[in-house]
CSV table of C-alpha atoms in Angstrom, one decimal:
chain,number,residue,atom,x,y,z
A,1,MET,CA,0.0,0.0,0.0
A,2,GLY,CA,1.3,3.5,-0.9
A,3,ILE,CA,0.8,6.7,0.9
A,4,LYS,CA,-1.3,9.8,0.3
A,5,LEU,CA,1.0,12.7,-0.1
A,6,ALA,CA,0.3,16.4,-0.7
A,7,VAL,CA,2.5,19.3,-1.7
A,8,VAL,CA,1.5,22.8,-0.4
A,9,GLY,CA,2.9,25.7,-2.3
A,10,ALA,CA,3.3,23.4,-5.3
A,11,THR,CA,3.7,26.2,-7.9
A,12,GLY,CA,6.6,28.0,-6.1
A,13,MET,CA,10.3,27.5,-6.8
A,14,VAL,CA,10.7,25.0,-3.9
A,15,GLY,CA,7.3,23.4,-4.5
A,16,ARG,CA,8.2,22.5,-8.1
A,17,LYS,CA,11.5,21.1,-6.9
A,18,PHE,CA,9.6,18.9,-4.4
A,19,LEU,CA,7.8,17.3,-7.4
A,20,GLU,CA,11.1,16.8,-9.2
A,21,VAL,CA,12.9,15.2,-6.2
A,22,LEU,CA,9.8,13.1,-5.2
A,23,GLU,CA,9.8,11.7,-8.8
A,24,GLU,CA,13.5,10.9,-8.8
A,25,ARG,CA,13.3,9.1,-5.4
A,26,ASN,CA,10.2,7.2,-6.4
A,27,LEU,CA,8.4,7.3,-3.1
A,28,PRO,CA,5.5,4.8,-2.8
A,29,ILE,CA,2.7,7.3,-3.5
A,30,ASP,CA,-0.8,6.0,-3.9
A,31,LYS,CA,-2.7,9.4,-4.0
A,32,PHE,CA,-1.1,12.7,-4.8
A,33,TYR,CA,-2.5,16.2,-4.2
A,34,VAL,CA,-1.1,19.7,-5.1
A,35,PHE,CA,-2.2,22.9,-3.3
A,36,ALA,CA,-1.4,26.5,-3.6
A,37,SER,CA,-3.0,30.0,-3.1
A,38,ALA,CA,-6.2,31.0,-4.9
A,39,LYS,CA,-4.2,32.8,-7.7
A,40,SER,CA,-2.5,29.5,-8.7
A,41,LYS,CA,-5.7,27.4,-8.6
A,42,GLY,CA,-6.3,25.5,-11.8
A,43,THR,CA,-2.6,25.4,-12.7
A,44,ILE,CA,-1.7,22.0,-14.2
A,45,LEU,CA,1.4,20.3,-12.9
A,46,LYS,CA,2.9,17.1,-14.2
A,47,PHE,CA,4.0,14.3,-11.8
A,48,GLN,CA,5.0,10.7,-12.6
A,49,GLY,CA,3.5,11.0,-16.1
A,50,LYS,CA,0.2,12.3,-14.9
A,51,GLU,CA,-1.3,15.8,-14.8
A,52,TYR,CA,-2.6,17.2,-11.6
A,53,GLU,CA,-4.7,20.3,-11.2
A,54,VAL,CA,-3.6,22.7,-8.4
A,55,GLU,CA,-6.3,23.1,-5.7
A,56,GLU,CA,-6.7,26.2,-3.6
A,57,LEU,CA,-5.5,25.5,0.0
A,58,LYS,CA,-8.5,25.5,2.4
A,59,GLU,CA,-9.2,24.4,5.9
A,60,ASP,CA,-10.9,21.3,4.7
A,61,SER,CA,-8.1,20.3,2.2
A,62,PHE,CA,-6.8,17.7,4.6
A,63,ASP,CA,-10.2,16.0,5.2
A,64,ARG,CA,-9.2,13.1,2.9
A,65,GLY,CA,-6.7,11.0,4.9
A,66,ILE,CA,-3.5,12.6,3.7
A,67,ASP,CA,-0.5,10.9,5.3
A,68,ILE,CA,2.3,13.4,4.6
A,69,ALA,CA,2.3,17.0,3.4
A,70,LEU,CA,5.3,18.9,2.3
A,71,PHE,CA,4.8,22.6,2.9
A,72,SER,CA,6.7,25.4,1.2
A,73,ALA,CA,4.2,28.3,1.2
A,74,GLY,CA,5.6,30.8,3.7
A,75,ALA,CA,5.5,31.1,7.4
A,76,SER,CA,2.0,32.6,7.7
A,77,THR,CA,0.4,29.8,5.7
A,78,SER,CA,2.3,27.2,7.7
A,79,LEU,CA,1.2,28.8,11.0
A,80,LYS,CA,-2.4,28.5,10.0
A,81,TYR,CA,-2.6,25.3,8.1
A,82,ALA,CA,0.1,23.0,9.6
A,83,LYS,CA,-1.9,22.5,12.8
A,84,ILE,CA,-5.1,21.9,10.9
A,85,ALA,CA,-3.3,19.2,8.8
A,86,ALA,CA,-1.7,17.6,11.9
A,87,SER,CA,-5.1,17.5,13.6
A,88,LYS,CA,-6.4,15.4,10.8
A,89,GLY,CA,-3.6,12.8,11.2
A,90,CYS,CA,-1.3,14.2,8.5
A,91,VAL,CA,2.4,14.7,9.2
A,92,VAL,CA,3.6,18.1,8.0
A,93,ILE,CA,7.2,18.6,6.9
A,94,ASP,CA,7.4,22.4,6.8
A,95,ASN,CA,10.0,24.3,4.8
A,96,SER,CA,9.2,27.8,6.3
A,97,SER,CA,10.7,29.5,9.4
A,98,ALA,CA,7.3,29.1,11.2
A,99,TRP,CA,8.1,26.1,13.4
A,100,ARG,CA,11.9,25.8,13.4
A,101,MET,CA,12.5,27.2,16.9
A,102,ASP,CA,9.4,25.7,18.5
A,103,ASP,CA,10.5,23.4,21.3
A,104,THR,CA,7.7,21.0,20.5
A,105,VAL,CA,8.7,20.6,16.9
A,106,PRO,CA,11.8,18.6,15.7
A,107,LEU,CA,14.2,20.4,13.4
A,108,VAL,CA,15.7,17.7,11.2
A,109,VAL,CA,18.6,17.1,8.8
A,110,PRO,CA,18.5,13.3,8.1
A,111,GLU,CA,22.3,12.9,8.0
A,112,VAL,CA,22.7,14.7,11.4
A,113,ASN,CA,19.7,14.1,13.8
A,114,PRO,CA,17.3,11.6,12.3
A,115,GLU,CA,16.4,10.4,15.8
A,116,ASP,CA,14.6,13.6,16.5
A,117,ILE,CA,11.8,12.6,14.0
A,118,LYS,CA,10.5,10.2,16.6
A,119,TRP,CA,9.2,12.9,18.9
A,120,HIS,CA,7.2,14.9,16.4
A,121,ASN,CA,3.6,15.8,17.2
A,122,GLY,CA,2.4,16.0,13.5
A,123,ILE,CA,4.9,18.8,12.4
A,124,ILE,CA,8.5,18.4,11.5
A,125,ALA,CA,10.5,21.5,10.5
A,126,ASN,CA,13.0,21.7,7.6
A,127,PRO,CA,15.9,24.0,8.6
A,128,ASN,CA,17.1,27.1,6.8
A,129,CYS,CA,19.0,26.2,3.6
A,130,SER,CA,22.3,27.7,4.7
A,131,THR,CA,22.1,25.8,8.1
A,132,ILE,CA,21.4,22.4,6.4
A,133,GLN,CA,24.6,22.3,4.4
A,134,ALA,CA,26.7,23.6,7.3
A,135,VAL,CA,25.5,21.0,9.8
A,136,VAL,CA,25.9,18.1,7.3
A,137,ALA,CA,29.6,19.0,7.2
A,138,LEU,CA,30.0,19.9,10.9
A,139,LYS,CA,28.3,16.9,12.5
A,140,PRO,CA,31.0,14.3,11.7
A,141,LEU,CA,33.6,16.7,13.0
A,142,ASP,CA,31.7,17.4,16.2
A,143,ASP,CA,31.3,13.7,16.8
A,144,LYS,CA,35.1,13.2,16.8
A,145,PHE,CA,36.6,16.4,18.0
A,146,ASP,CA,33.8,18.3,19.9
A,147,ILE,CA,33.2,21.7,18.4
A,148,LYS,CA,33.9,24.6,20.7
A,149,ARG,CA,33.1,27.6,18.4
A,150,ILE,CA,31.9,28.3,14.8
A,151,VAL,CA,32.3,31.4,12.6
A,152,TYR,CA,30.0,31.4,9.6
A,153,SER,CA,30.5,33.6,6.5
A,154,THR,CA,28.1,32.8,3.7
A,155,TYR,CA,27.9,33.6,0.0
A,156,GLN,CA,24.2,32.9,-0.8
A,157,ALA,CA,22.5,32.5,-4.2
A,158,VAL,CA,19.6,34.7,-5.3
A,159,SER,CA,17.3,31.7,-5.6
A,160,GLY,CA,17.3,31.6,-1.8
A,161,ALA,CA,15.1,34.7,-2.0
A,162,GLY,CA,12.6,32.9,-4.4
A,163,MET,CA,11.6,33.9,-7.9
A,164,GLY,CA,11.8,37.6,-7.0
A,165,GLY,CA,15.5,37.3,-6.1
A,166,TYR,CA,16.2,35.2,-9.2
A,167,GLU,CA,14.5,37.8,-11.4
A,168,ASP,CA,16.4,40.7,-9.8
A,169,LEU,CA,19.6,39.1,-11.0
A,170,VAL,CA,18.3,38.3,-14.5
A,171,ASN,CA,16.9,41.8,-14.9
A,172,GLY,CA,19.9,43.5,-13.3
A,173,VAL,CA,22.3,42.1,-15.8
A,174,LYS,CA,20.0,43.7,-18.5
A,175,GLY,CA,20.3,47.0,-16.7
A,176,MET,CA,16.8,47.0,-15.3
A,177,PRO,CA,16.0,48.1,-11.7
A,178,GLN,CA,15.6,45.6,-8.8
A,179,ASN,CA,12.3,44.8,-7.2
A,180,LYS,CA,13.2,42.2,-4.5
A,181,PHE,CA,16.5,43.4,-3.0
A,182,PRO,CA,17.2,46.9,-1.5
A,183,HIS,CA,20.1,47.4,-3.9
A,184,PRO,CA,21.1,45.9,-7.3
A,185,ILE,CA,22.4,42.4,-7.0
A,186,ALA,CA,24.0,42.2,-10.5
A,187,TYR,CA,27.7,42.9,-10.2
A,188,ASN,CA,27.2,43.5,-6.5
A,189,VAL,CA,27.4,41.8,-3.1
A,190,LEU,CA,24.8,42.5,-0.3
A,191,PRO,CA,25.8,41.8,3.3
A,192,HIS,CA,22.1,41.7,4.1
A,193,ILE,CA,19.8,38.7,4.1
A,194,ASP,CA,16.3,39.0,5.7
A,195,VAL,CA,15.7,41.9,8.1
A,196,PHE,CA,18.1,43.6,10.5
A,197,LEU,CA,17.4,42.9,14.2
A,198,GLU,CA,18.1,45.0,17.3
A,199,ASN,CA,21.5,43.3,17.9
A,200,GLY,CA,22.8,44.4,14.5
A,201,TYR,CA,22.6,40.8,13.1
A,202,THR,CA,20.1,39.9,10.3
A,203,LYS,CA,17.4,37.4,10.9
A,204,GLU,CA,19.2,35.0,8.5
A,205,GLU,CA,22.3,35.2,10.7
A,206,MET,CA,20.4,34.5,13.9
A,207,LYS,CA,18.6,31.6,12.1
A,208,MET,CA,21.9,29.9,11.4
A,209,ILE,CA,23.1,30.4,14.9
A,210,ASN,CA,20.0,29.2,16.7
A,211,GLU,CA,19.2,26.4,14.3
A,212,THR,CA,22.7,24.9,14.4
A,213,ARG,CA,22.5,24.8,18.2
A,214,LYS,CA,19.1,23.0,18.1
A,215,ILE,CA,20.0,20.5,15.4
A,216,MET,CA,23.3,19.6,17.0
A,217,HIS,CA,21.8,19.5,20.5
A,218,LYS,CA,24.3,22.0,21.8
A,219,LYS,CA,22.3,24.9,23.1
A,220,ASP,CA,25.4,26.8,24.5
A,221,LEU,CA,27.6,26.4,21.4
A,222,LYS,CA,29.5,29.6,20.6
A,223,ILE,CA,28.5,30.7,17.0
A,224,THR,CA,28.7,33.9,15.1
A,225,ALA,CA,27.6,34.5,11.5
A,226,THR,CA,27.7,37.0,8.6
A,227,THR,CA,25.3,36.1,5.7
A,228,VAL,CA,25.8,37.7,2.3
A,229,ARG,CA,23.8,37.6,-1.0
A,230,VAL,CA,26.0,37.2,-4.1
A,231,PRO,CA,25.1,37.3,-7.8
A,232,VAL,CA,24.8,33.5,-8.3
A,233,PHE,CA,21.6,31.8,-9.3
A,234,TYR,CA,21.9,28.4,-7.5
A,235,GLY,CA,24.2,27.2,-4.8
A,236,HIS,CA,25.1,28.6,-1.4
A,237,SER,CA,28.8,28.8,-0.5
A,238,GLU,CA,30.1,29.0,3.1
A,239,SER,CA,33.4,29.8,4.7
A,240,ILE,CA,33.3,28.0,8.0
A,241,ASN,CA,35.8,28.5,10.7
A,242,VAL,CA,35.7,25.8,13.4
A,243,GLU,CA,37.5,25.5,16.7
A,244,PHE,CA,37.5,22.2,18.6
A,245,ASN,CA,38.0,21.1,22.2
A,246,LYS,CA,40.0,18.1,21.2
A,247,ASP,CA,43.3,17.8,19.3
A,248,PHE,CA,43.4,16.5,15.8
A,249,GLU,CA,45.6,15.7,12.8
A,250,LEU,CA,44.5,17.1,9.5
A,251,ASN,CA,44.2,13.7,8.0
A,252,GLU,CA,41.7,12.8,10.7
A,253,ILE,CA,39.5,15.7,9.6
A,254,TYR,CA,39.6,14.4,6.0
A,255,ASP,CA,38.8,10.8,7.2
A,256,ALA,CA,35.8,12.0,9.2
A,257,LEU,CA,34.4,14.0,6.3
A,258,LYS,CA,35.2,11.3,3.7
A,259,ASN,CA,33.1,8.8,5.6
A,260,ALA,CA,30.2,11.1,6.5
A,261,PRO,CA,26.8,10.6,4.8
A,262,GLY,CA,26.0,13.2,2.1
A,263,VAL,CA,29.4,14.7,2.0
A,264,ILE,CA,31.8,14.8,-1.0
A,265,ILE,CA,35.3,16.2,-0.5
A,266,GLU,CA,36.7,18.3,-3.4
A,267,ASP,CA,40.1,19.4,-2.2
A,268,ASP,CA,43.1,19.4,-4.5
A,269,PRO,CA,44.7,22.9,-4.7
A,270,SER,CA,47.4,21.7,-7.0
A,271,SER,CA,44.8,21.1,-9.7
A,272,ASN,CA,42.5,24.0,-8.7
A,273,LYS,CA,39.9,21.6,-7.4
A,274,TYR,CA,37.5,23.0,-4.8
A,275,PRO,CA,33.7,23.2,-4.4
A,276,MET,CA,31.9,25.7,-6.6
A,277,PRO,CA,28.2,26.5,-6.8
A,278,ILE,CA,28.2,26.0,-10.6
A,279,ASN,CA,29.1,22.4,-10.0
A,280,ALA,CA,26.9,21.8,-7.0
A,281,ALA,CA,23.8,23.0,-8.8
A,282,GLY,CA,21.4,20.1,-9.4
A,283,LYS,CA,23.1,17.8,-6.9
A,284,ASP,CA,22.0,16.6,-3.5
A,285,GLU,CA,25.4,16.3,-1.8
A,286,VAL,CA,27.3,18.8,0.3
A,287,PHE,CA,30.7,19.6,-1.1
A,288,VAL,CA,33.6,20.4,1.2
A,289,GLY,CA,37.1,21.7,0.3
A,290,ARG,CA,39.8,24.2,1.1
A,291,ILE,CA,40.3,22.3,4.4
A,292,ARG,CA,43.2,23.7,6.3
A,293,ARG,CA,44.4,24.5,9.8
A,294,ASP,CA,43.5,27.8,11.3
A,295,GLU,CA,47.0,28.8,12.4
A,296,SER,CA,45.7,31.6,14.6
A,297,VAL,CA,44.2,29.2,17.2
A,298,GLU,CA,45.4,26.0,18.9
A,299,ARG,CA,42.7,23.6,17.5
A,300,GLY,CA,41.0,25.2,14.6
A,301,ILE,CA,40.3,24.6,10.9
A,302,ASN,CA,38.8,26.5,7.9
A,303,MET,CA,36.7,24.8,5.3
A,304,TRP,CA,34.7,25.8,2.3
A,305,VAL,CA,31.2,24.2,2.0
A,306,VAL,CA,28.9,24.4,-1.0
A,307,ALA,CA,25.5,22.9,-1.8
A,308,ASP,CA,22.4,23.5,-4.0
A,309,ASN,CA,20.2,25.6,-1.8
A,310,ILE,CA,16.9,24.6,-3.5
A,311,ARG,CA,17.7,20.9,-3.5
A,312,LYS,CA,19.6,19.8,-0.4
A,313,GLY,CA,18.9,23.2,1.2
A,314,ALA,CA,15.1,22.7,0.8
A,315,ALA,CA,13.3,20.1,-1.3
A,316,THR,CA,15.7,17.1,-1.0
A,317,ASN,CA,16.0,17.5,2.8
A,318,ALA,CA,12.2,17.5,3.2
A,319,VAL,CA,11.8,14.5,0.9
A,320,GLN,CA,14.5,12.6,2.8
A,321,ILE,CA,12.5,13.3,6.0
A,322,ALA,CA,9.4,11.9,4.3
A,323,GLN,CA,11.4,8.8,3.3
A,324,LEU,CA,12.4,8.3,7.0
A,325,LEU,CA,8.8,8.6,8.0
A,326,ILE,CA,7.7,6.0,5.5
A,327,LYS,CA,10.3,3.6,6.8
């Protein structure tokens, strides 16, 4: 017997990627439903060789025994409809920021903390895209060397801001004004993702800090972050500086990463080999390179971490959670 699965926000950038990844991974789906806002009602989407008409999301949408729903329709939609879906026996895997820091909701990256799925109450949160790829690379290192402090500096693709961000780059290259970002993104770099908070950090920076602590079960871990938007379509890049409590040899760092699920090492400076977003686009793995000692501290390293933010950073991670639920 297959499952009844729904995608909420099916016509958006991540919603369409949900369909693509679900099809690739061939989940045992018996009944399939696609929901979106009223303006997308009637849109036809193709899935597994069939055509599906997008329904408007309503309070009674889940009155049909849906088992799992993948949400990517924004925080306000999730806050309203995730609890309704859960009350009908559906497990919601939510890609918005709505539930991530709720203590009653697990925040899950399957390669890092799959055990947290067990205590869900009908809602499981998908972390922020930049956090997901970071913790996939950090988890195996924390297991062996006990992380003391993290410094994040990110270089994030415009697709992380949805179609509006993507279009700002396309139009900006043509000399047209921007609509999504506060300044032009073409030929520019913006040290500004999401809104600024009272402490001078942006919301994106605080998301990375707080979500990393929650996923890795280290609520007092010292972390700081600077998140930056760059003129790249797909693929977030991150410079991650890590300080450990335990001593290490560099070859032990390589070994830990080489054997980690979902990680591919690309690190050969002699042949100019290192992770780049242009190569990570369309892939589900997290690519790690430029691994070297931080010679300014006793037990530190620098590494460069790249992944496709719409796939591993959103759609694939959610589908992996669904696969674990089905198991």
